[in-house]
Coordinates of C-alpha atoms in Angstrom, one line a residue:
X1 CA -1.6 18.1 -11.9
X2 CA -0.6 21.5 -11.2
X3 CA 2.7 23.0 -12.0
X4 CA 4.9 24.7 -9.6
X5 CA 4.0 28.7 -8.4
X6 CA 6.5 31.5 -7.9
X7 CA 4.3 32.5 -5.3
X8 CA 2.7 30.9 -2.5
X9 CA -1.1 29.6 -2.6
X10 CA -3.1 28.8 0.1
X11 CA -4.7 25.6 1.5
X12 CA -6.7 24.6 4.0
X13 CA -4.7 21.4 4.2
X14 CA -0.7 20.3 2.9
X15 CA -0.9 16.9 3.1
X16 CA 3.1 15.5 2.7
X17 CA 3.3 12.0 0.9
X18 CA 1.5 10.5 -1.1
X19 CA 1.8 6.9 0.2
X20 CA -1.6 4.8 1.2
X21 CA -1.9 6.9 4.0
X22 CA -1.4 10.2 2.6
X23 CA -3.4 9.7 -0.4
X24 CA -6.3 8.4 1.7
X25 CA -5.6 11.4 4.3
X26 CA -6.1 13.7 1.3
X27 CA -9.3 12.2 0.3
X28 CA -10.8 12.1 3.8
X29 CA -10.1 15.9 4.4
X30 CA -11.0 16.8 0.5
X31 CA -14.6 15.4 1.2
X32 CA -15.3 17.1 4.3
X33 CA -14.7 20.3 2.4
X34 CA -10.8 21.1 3.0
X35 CA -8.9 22.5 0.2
X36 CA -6.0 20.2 -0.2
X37 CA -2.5 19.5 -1.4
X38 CA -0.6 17.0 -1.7
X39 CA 2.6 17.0 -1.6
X40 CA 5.5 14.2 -3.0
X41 CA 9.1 14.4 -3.2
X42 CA 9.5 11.6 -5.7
X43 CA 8.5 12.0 -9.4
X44 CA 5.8 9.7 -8.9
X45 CA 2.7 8.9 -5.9
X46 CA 3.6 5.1 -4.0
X47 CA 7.1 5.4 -4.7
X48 CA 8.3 4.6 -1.1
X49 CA 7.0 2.3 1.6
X50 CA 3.6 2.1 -0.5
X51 CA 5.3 0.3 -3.8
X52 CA 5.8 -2.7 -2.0
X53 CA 3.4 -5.2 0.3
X54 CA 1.8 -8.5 0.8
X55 CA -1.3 -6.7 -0.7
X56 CA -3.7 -8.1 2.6
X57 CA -6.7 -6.3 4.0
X58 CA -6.6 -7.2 7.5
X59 CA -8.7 -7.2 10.0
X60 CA -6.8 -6.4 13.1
X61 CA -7.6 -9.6 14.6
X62 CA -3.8 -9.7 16.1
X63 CA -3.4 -6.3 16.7
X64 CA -2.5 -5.2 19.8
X65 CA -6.2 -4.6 21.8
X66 CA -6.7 -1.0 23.0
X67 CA -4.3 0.6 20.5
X68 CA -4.6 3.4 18.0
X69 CA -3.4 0.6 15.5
X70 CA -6.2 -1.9 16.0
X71 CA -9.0 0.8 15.6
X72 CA -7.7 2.1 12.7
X73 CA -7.5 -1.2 11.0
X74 CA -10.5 -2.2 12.3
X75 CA -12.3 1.0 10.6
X76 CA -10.1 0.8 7.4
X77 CA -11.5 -3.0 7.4
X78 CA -15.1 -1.6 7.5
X79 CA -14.8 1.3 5.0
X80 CA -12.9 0.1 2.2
X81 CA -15.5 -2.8 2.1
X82 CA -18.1 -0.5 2.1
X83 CA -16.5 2.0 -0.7
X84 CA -15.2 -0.4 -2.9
X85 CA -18.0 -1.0 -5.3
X86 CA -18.3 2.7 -5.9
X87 CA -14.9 2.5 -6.5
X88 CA -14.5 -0.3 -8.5
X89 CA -11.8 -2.0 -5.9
X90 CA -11.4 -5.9 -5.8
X91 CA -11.9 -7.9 -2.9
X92 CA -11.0 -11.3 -2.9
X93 CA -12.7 -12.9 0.2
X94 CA -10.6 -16.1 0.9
X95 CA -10.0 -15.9 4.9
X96 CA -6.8 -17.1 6.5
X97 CA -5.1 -19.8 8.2
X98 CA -3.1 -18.7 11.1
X99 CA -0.9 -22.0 11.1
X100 CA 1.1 -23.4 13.9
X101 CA 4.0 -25.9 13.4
X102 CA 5.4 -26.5 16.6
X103 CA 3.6 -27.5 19.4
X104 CA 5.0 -24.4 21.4
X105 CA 3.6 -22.6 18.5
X106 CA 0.1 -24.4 18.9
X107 CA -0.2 -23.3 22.3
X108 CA -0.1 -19.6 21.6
X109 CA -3.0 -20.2 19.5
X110 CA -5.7 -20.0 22.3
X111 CA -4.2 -16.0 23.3
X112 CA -4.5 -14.9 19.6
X113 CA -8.1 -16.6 19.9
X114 CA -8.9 -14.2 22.5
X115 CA -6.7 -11.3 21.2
X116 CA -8.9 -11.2 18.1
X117 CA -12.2 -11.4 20.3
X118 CA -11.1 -8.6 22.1
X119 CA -10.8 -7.0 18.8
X120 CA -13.9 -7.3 17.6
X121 CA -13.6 -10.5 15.3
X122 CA -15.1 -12.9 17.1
X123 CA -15.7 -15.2 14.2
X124 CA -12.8 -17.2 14.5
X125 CA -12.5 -21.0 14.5
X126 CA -9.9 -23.1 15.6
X127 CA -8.8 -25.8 14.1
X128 CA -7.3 -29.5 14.5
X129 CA -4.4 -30.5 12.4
X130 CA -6.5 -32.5 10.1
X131 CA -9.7 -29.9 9.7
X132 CA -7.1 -27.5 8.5
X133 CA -5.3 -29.4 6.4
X134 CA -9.0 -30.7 4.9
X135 CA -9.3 -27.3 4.1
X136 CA -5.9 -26.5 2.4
X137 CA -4.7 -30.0 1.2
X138 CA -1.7 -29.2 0.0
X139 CA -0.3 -27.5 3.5
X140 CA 3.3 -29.6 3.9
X141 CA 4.1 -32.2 7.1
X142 CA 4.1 -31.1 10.8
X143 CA 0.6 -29.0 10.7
X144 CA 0.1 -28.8 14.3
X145 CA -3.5 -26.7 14.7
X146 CA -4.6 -23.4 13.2
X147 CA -7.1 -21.0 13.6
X148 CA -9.3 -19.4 10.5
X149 CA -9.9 -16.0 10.5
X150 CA -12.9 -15.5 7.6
X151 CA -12.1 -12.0 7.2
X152 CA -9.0 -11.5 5.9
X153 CA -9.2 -10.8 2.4
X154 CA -6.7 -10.0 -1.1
X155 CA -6.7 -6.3 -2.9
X156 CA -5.0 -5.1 -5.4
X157 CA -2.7 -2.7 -3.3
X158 CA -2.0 -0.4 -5.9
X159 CA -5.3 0.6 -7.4
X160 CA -6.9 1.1 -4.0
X161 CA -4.5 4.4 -2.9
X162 CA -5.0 5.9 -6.8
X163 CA -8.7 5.3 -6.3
X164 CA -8.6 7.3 -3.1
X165 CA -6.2 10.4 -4.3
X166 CA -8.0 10.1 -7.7
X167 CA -11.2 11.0 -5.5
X168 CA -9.7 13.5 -3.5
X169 CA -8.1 15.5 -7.2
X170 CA -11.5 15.2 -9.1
X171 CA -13.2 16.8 -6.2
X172 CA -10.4 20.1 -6.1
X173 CA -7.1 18.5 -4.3
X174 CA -4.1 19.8 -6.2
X175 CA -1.2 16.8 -6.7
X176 CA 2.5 18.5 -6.5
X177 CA 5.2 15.5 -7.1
X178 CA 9.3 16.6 -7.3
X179 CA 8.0 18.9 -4.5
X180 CA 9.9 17.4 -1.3
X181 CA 9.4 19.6 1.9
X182 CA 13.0 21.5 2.6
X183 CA 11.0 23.6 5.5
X184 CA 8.7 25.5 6.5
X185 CA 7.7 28.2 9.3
X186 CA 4.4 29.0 11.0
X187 CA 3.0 32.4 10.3
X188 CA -0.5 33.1 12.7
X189 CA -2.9 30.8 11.6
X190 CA -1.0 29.4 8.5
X191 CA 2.6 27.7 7.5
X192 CA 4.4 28.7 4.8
X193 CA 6.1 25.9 3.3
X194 CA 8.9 25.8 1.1
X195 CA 9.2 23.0 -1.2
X196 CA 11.4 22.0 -4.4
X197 CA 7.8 23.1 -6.7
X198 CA 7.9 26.0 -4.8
X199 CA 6.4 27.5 -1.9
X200 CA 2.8 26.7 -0.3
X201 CA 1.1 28.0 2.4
X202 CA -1.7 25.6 4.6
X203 CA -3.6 26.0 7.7
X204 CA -2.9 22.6 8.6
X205 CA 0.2 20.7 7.7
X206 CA 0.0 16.7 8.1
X207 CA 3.2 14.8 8.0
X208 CA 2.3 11.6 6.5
X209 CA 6.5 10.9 4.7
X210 CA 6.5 7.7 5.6
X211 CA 10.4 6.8 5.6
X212 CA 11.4 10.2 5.8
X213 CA 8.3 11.2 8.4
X214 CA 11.2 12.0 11.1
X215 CA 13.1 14.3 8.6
X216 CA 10.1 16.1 7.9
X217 CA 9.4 17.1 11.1
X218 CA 12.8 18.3 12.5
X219 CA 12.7 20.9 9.0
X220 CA 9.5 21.8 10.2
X221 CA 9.6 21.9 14.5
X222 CA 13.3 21.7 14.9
X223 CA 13.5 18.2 16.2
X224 CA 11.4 14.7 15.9
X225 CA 9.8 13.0 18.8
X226 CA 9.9 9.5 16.7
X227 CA 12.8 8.1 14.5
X228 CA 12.5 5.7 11.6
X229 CA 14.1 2.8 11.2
X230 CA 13.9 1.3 8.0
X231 CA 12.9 -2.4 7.7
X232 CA 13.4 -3.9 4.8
X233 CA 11.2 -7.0 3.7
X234 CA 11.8 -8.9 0.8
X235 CA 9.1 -11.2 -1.3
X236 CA 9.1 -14.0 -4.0
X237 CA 6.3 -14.5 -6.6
X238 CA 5.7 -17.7 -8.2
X239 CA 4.1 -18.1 -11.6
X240 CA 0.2 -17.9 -12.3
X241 CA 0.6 -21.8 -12.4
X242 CA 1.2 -22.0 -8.5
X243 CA -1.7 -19.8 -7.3
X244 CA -3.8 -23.1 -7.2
X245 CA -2.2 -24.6 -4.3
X246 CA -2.9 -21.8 -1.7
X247 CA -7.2 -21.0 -1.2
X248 CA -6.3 -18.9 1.8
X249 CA -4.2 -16.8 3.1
X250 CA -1.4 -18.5 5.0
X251 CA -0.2 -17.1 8.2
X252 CA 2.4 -18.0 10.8
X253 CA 2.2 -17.4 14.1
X254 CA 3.3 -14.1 14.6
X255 CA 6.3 -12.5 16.8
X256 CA 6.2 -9.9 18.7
X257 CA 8.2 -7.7 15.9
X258 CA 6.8 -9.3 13.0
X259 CA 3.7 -11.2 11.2
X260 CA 6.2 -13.5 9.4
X261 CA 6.5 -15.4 6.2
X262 CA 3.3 -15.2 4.9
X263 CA 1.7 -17.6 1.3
X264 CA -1.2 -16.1 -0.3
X265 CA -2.2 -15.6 -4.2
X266 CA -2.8 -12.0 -5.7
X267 CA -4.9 -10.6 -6.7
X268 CA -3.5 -10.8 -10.2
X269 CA -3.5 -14.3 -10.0
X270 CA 0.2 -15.1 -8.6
X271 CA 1.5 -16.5 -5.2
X272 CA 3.5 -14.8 -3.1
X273 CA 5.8 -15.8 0.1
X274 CA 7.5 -13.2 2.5
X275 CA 8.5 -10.9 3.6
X276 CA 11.4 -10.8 5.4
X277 CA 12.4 -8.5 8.7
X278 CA 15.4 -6.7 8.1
X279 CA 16.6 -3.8 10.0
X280 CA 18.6 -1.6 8.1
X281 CA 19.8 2.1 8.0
X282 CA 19.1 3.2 4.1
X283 CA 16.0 4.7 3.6
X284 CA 15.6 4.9 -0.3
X285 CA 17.6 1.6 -1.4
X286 CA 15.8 -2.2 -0.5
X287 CA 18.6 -4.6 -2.2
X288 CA 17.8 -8.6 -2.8
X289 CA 19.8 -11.0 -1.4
X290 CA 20.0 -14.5 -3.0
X291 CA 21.1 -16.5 0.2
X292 CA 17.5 -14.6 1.8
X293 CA 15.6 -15.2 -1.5
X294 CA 17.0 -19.3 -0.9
X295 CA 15.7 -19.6 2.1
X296 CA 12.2 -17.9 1.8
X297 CA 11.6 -20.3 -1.3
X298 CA 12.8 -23.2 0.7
X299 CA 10.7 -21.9 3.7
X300 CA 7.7 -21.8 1.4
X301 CA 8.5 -25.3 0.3
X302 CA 7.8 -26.7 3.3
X303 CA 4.6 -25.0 3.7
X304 CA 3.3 -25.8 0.2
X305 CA 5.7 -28.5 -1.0
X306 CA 4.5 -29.0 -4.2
X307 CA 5.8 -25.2 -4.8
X308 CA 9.1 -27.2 -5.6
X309 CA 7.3 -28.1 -9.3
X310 CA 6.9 -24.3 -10.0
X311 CA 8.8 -21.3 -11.5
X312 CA 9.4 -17.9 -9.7
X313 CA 8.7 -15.1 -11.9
X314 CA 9.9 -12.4 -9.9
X315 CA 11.3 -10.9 -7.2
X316 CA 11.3 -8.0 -5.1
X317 CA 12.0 -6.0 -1.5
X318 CA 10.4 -3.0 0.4
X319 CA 10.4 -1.2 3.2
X320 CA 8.4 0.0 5.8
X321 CA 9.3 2.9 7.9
X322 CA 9.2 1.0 11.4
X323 CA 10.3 3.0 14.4
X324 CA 11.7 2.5 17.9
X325 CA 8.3 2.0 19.2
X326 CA 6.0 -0.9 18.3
X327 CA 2.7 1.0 18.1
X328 CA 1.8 4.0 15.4
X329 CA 3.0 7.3 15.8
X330 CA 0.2 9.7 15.6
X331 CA 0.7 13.3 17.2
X332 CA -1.5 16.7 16.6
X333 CA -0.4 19.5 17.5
X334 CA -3.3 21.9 17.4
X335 CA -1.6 25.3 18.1
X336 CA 1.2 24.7 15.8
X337 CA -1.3 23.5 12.8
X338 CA 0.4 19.9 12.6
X339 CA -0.2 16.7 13.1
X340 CA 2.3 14.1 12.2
X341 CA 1.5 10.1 11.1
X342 CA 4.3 8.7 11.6
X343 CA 5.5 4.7 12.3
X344 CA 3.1 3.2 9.9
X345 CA 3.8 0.0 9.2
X346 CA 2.7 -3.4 7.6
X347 CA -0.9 -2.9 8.1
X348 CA -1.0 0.8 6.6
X349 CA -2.8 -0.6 3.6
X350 CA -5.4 -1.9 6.0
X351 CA -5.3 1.0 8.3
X352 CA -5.2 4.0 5.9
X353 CA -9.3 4.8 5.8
X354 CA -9.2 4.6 9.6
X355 CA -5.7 6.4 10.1
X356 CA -7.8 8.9 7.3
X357 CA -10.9 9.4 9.7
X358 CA -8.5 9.6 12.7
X359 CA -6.8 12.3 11.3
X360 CA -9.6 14.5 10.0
X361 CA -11.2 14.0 13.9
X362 CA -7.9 15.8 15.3
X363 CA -8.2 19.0 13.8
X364 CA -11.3 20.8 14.7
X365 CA -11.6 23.0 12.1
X366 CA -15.5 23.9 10.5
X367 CA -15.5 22.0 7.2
X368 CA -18.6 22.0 4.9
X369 CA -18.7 18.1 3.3
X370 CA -18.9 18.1 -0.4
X371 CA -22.8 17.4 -0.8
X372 CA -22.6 14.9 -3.9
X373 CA -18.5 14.1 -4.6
X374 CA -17.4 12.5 -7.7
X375 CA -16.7 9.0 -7.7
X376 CA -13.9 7.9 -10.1
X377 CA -14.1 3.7 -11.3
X378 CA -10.7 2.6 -11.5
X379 CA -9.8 -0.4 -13.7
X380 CA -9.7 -3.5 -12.6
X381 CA -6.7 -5.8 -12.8
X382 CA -7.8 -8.6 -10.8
X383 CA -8.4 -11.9 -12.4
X384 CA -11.5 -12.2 -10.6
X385 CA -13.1 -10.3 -12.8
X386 CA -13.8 -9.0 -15.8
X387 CA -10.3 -7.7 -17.8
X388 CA -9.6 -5.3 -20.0
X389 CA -8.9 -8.0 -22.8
X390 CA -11.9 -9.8 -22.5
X391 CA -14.1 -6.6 -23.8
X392 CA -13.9 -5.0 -27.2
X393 CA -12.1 -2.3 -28.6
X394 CA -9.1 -2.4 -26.0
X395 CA -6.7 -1.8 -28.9
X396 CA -5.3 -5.1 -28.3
X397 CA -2.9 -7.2 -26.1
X398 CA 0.6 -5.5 -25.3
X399 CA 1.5 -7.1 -22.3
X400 CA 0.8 -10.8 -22.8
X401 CA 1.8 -12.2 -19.7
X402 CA 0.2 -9.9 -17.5
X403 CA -2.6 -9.4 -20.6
X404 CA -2.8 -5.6 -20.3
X405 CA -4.6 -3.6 -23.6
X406 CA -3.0 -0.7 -25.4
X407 CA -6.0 1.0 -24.2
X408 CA -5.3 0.3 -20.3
X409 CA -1.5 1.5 -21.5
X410 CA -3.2 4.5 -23.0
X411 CA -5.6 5.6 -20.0
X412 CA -3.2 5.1 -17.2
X413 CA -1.0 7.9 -19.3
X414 CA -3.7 10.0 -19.1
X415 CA -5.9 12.1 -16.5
X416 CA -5.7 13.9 -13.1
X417 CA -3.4 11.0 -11.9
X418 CA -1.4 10.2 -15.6
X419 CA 1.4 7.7 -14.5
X420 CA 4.6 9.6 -14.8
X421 CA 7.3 6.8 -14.5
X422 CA 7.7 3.6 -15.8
X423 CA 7.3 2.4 -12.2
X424 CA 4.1 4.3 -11.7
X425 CA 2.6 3.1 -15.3
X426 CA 3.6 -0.7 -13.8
X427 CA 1.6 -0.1 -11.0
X428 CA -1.0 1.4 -12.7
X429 CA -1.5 -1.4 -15.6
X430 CA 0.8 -4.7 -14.6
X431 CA 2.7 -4.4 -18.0
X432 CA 6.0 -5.9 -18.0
X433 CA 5.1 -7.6 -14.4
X434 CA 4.4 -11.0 -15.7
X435 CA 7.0 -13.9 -16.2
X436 CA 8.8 -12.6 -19.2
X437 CA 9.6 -9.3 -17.3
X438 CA 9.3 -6.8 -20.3
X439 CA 11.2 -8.9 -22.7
X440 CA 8.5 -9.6 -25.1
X441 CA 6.5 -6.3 -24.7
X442 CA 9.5 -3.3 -23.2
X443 CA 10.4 -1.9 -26.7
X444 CA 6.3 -1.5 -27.8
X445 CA 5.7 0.0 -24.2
X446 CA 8.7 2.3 -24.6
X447 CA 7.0 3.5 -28.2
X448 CA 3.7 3.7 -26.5
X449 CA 4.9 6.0 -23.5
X450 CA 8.2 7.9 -25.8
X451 CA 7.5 11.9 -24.7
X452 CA 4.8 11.3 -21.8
X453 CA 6.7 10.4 -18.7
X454 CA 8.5 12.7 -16.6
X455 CA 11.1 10.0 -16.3
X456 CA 11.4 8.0 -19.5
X457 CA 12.1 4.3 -20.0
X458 CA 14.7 5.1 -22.6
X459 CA 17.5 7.2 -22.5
X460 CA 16.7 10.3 -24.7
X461 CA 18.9 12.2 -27.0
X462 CA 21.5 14.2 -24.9
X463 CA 21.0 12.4 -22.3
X464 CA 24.5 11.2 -20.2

């Protein structure tokens, strides 16, 4: 990670967030040759709209045909399935129910037949009442038909973003974080931005902020031509013990500003139900509401009712940085070096290779492709596969819940992409996650970690 310059130094590229789009932006352009930067005004990489999802890899089957969106998912689809080996990525391949419970419901089923046709997933079945509840037994009463969409798959939505800025940094991007964008002004072929790490200067400046996306760009051109709107969704994750009831992923039929309450397990082996649709005006703060959090478990209850037997082990809220247009909101600018990449929603995760590719294509600048790039392996937390634990010399349990070794602890603190918050070492290893939330394992973490985060779990001496 580099440390902050008095003076300015140059890039091809100055890519600004490092959400799941900017991190896969950044690797795109740092394998076709670009010299990039990265730029984060948080201490830490996925610490805004990235932190929190429903962890799906879509296929754009309800996308909306024709669009920007639907390509980009569709080629996101395509190219993390075909990376994700080399990367050492999970992929749980369950499929999903698209479930309707009303008959009015049922009867929108035939469009979003053809709506996913049109986008290219034509395998698609639909399905009676009974056929789908044959193949998810323990759906509640009032199933009235579904569809199956076989593509629709699980990831871990974490380790998928460090694996693609970990590529981009071992093949020459530079990682700034605490360096949020106060302006910036265009100079002949290059900007000269100036940023709380200092100034840089870039050919090329790619506005991928995410909630602050419209912010960004007013510093930078004087005004936005998109504004965010904040909307907030909030989840609930039952224990381990309830991941048994759901095989696929469980989808309503969607509205026209929202997929729904969706049931799926997680990749780490957990079930999760949401999220909610709130609009709301804060961009930094996603509260939890317990009349909300009622009624999403009692929502889920109906769709799984045995879910009533099982404990919820945590809880949480996100948002995602919607804005007053449905569709994404993805501009270049060629004479002014700048593109923005803005209104990316829900399906970023999905969308982020393609949004990547779609990116790189708008700026027409000679690159020559890194001939034979680096490819880091990132761990694997998925329980679909070997763990940590399960091989030996890991240095032993510290997380029990979420079983995560002193030696995971120990490389996630470590590297080009070192976790350096509490929040990013969560996301990097699962520790403190599971159902005891840190009580058994916080103080041995907080020994573990004492002197190598930029923001430390406990207060140090001095400290107010």
């Amino acid at each position: 990670m580099t440390t902050p310059e008095a003076t300015a130094e140059h890039y091809d590229v100055a890519v600004i967030g490092a959400g799941v789009v900017g991190c896969a932006i950044a690797r795109r352009f740092t394998l076709d040759g670009a010299r990039v930067v990265v730029l984060e005004k948080a201490a830490e990489v996925l610490d805004g709209a990235s932190k929190a999802n429903s962890a799906i890899l879509h296929t754009g089957f309800d996308a909306p045909v024709g669009t920007l969106e639907a390509d980009c998912i569709r080629a996101g689809h395509a190219e993390y399935r075909e990376i994700r080996d080399r990367l050492g990525l999970p992929l749980i391949e369950c499929g999903a129910l698209v479930v309707a419970w009303t008959a009015q419901e049922a009867a929108r089923l035939p469009a979003l037949i053809e709506t996913a046709h049109a986008n290219g997933v034509t395998d698609v079945a639909p399905l009676s009442a009974a056929q789908a509840r044959a193949l998810e037994p323990a759906l509640g009463p009032g199933v009235a038909a579904a569809f199956r969409v076989p593509g629709e798959s699980l990831i871990d939505p974490w380790s998928a973003p460090h694996g693609y800025l970990a590529q981009a940094l071992l093949n020459g991007a530079t990682l700034r974080c605490e360096a949020e964008v106060h302006g910036g002004v265009r100079n002949g072929e290059s900007w000269r931005l100036e940023t709380a790490a200092g100034p840089v200067s870039a050919r090329l400046v790619v506005n991928a902020a995410g909630l602050f996306g419209d912010m960004v760009e007013t510093r930078l051109l004087g005004a936005a031509t998109f504004r965010i709107r904040p909307r907030k969704g909030q989840f609930v994750v039952f224990d381990k013990t309830a991941a048994a009831l759901a095989g696929h992923i469980l989808l309503p039929v969607p509205t026209a500003t929202t997929k729904g309450i969706v049931v799926c397990r997680t990749a780490w082996g957990n079930l999760l139900v949401g999220p909610t649709a709130e609009e709301q005006e804060d961009r930094t703060t996603a509260t939890l509401d317990g009349p909300t959090l009622a009624r999403l478990r009692a929502r889920a209850e109906e769709i799984l009712p045995a879910l009533a037997g099982h404990e919820i082990t945590a809880v949480y809220a996100g948002l995602r940085p919607a804005t007053e247009e449905k569709g994404f909101r993805v501009r270049a600018e060629p004479a002014a070096g700048y593109i923005a990449v803005g209104g990316i929603r829900s399906t970023g995760l999905s969308a982020a290779l393609g949004l990547a590719a779609h990116v790189r294509a708008l700026w027409d600048a000679p690159l020559r492709p890194i001939a034979d790039p680096v490819w880091p392996a990132m761990p694997n937390l998925a329980e679909t596969a070997e763990r940590d634990w399960q091989r030996p010399g890991n240095g032993g349990i510290v997380c029990h819940c979420e079983r995560v070794t002193r030696r995971e602890v120990e490389a996630a603190l470590t590297g080009p992409l070192a976790a350096r918050t509490f929040a990013g070492l969560k996301r990097r290893t699962r520790v403190t996650m599971g159902r005891c939330q840190g009580f058994g394992c916080g103080a041995e973490i907080a020994g573990i970690t004492a002197g190598r985060l930029a923001v430390p779990m406990l207060p140090r001496d001095g400290d107010e």
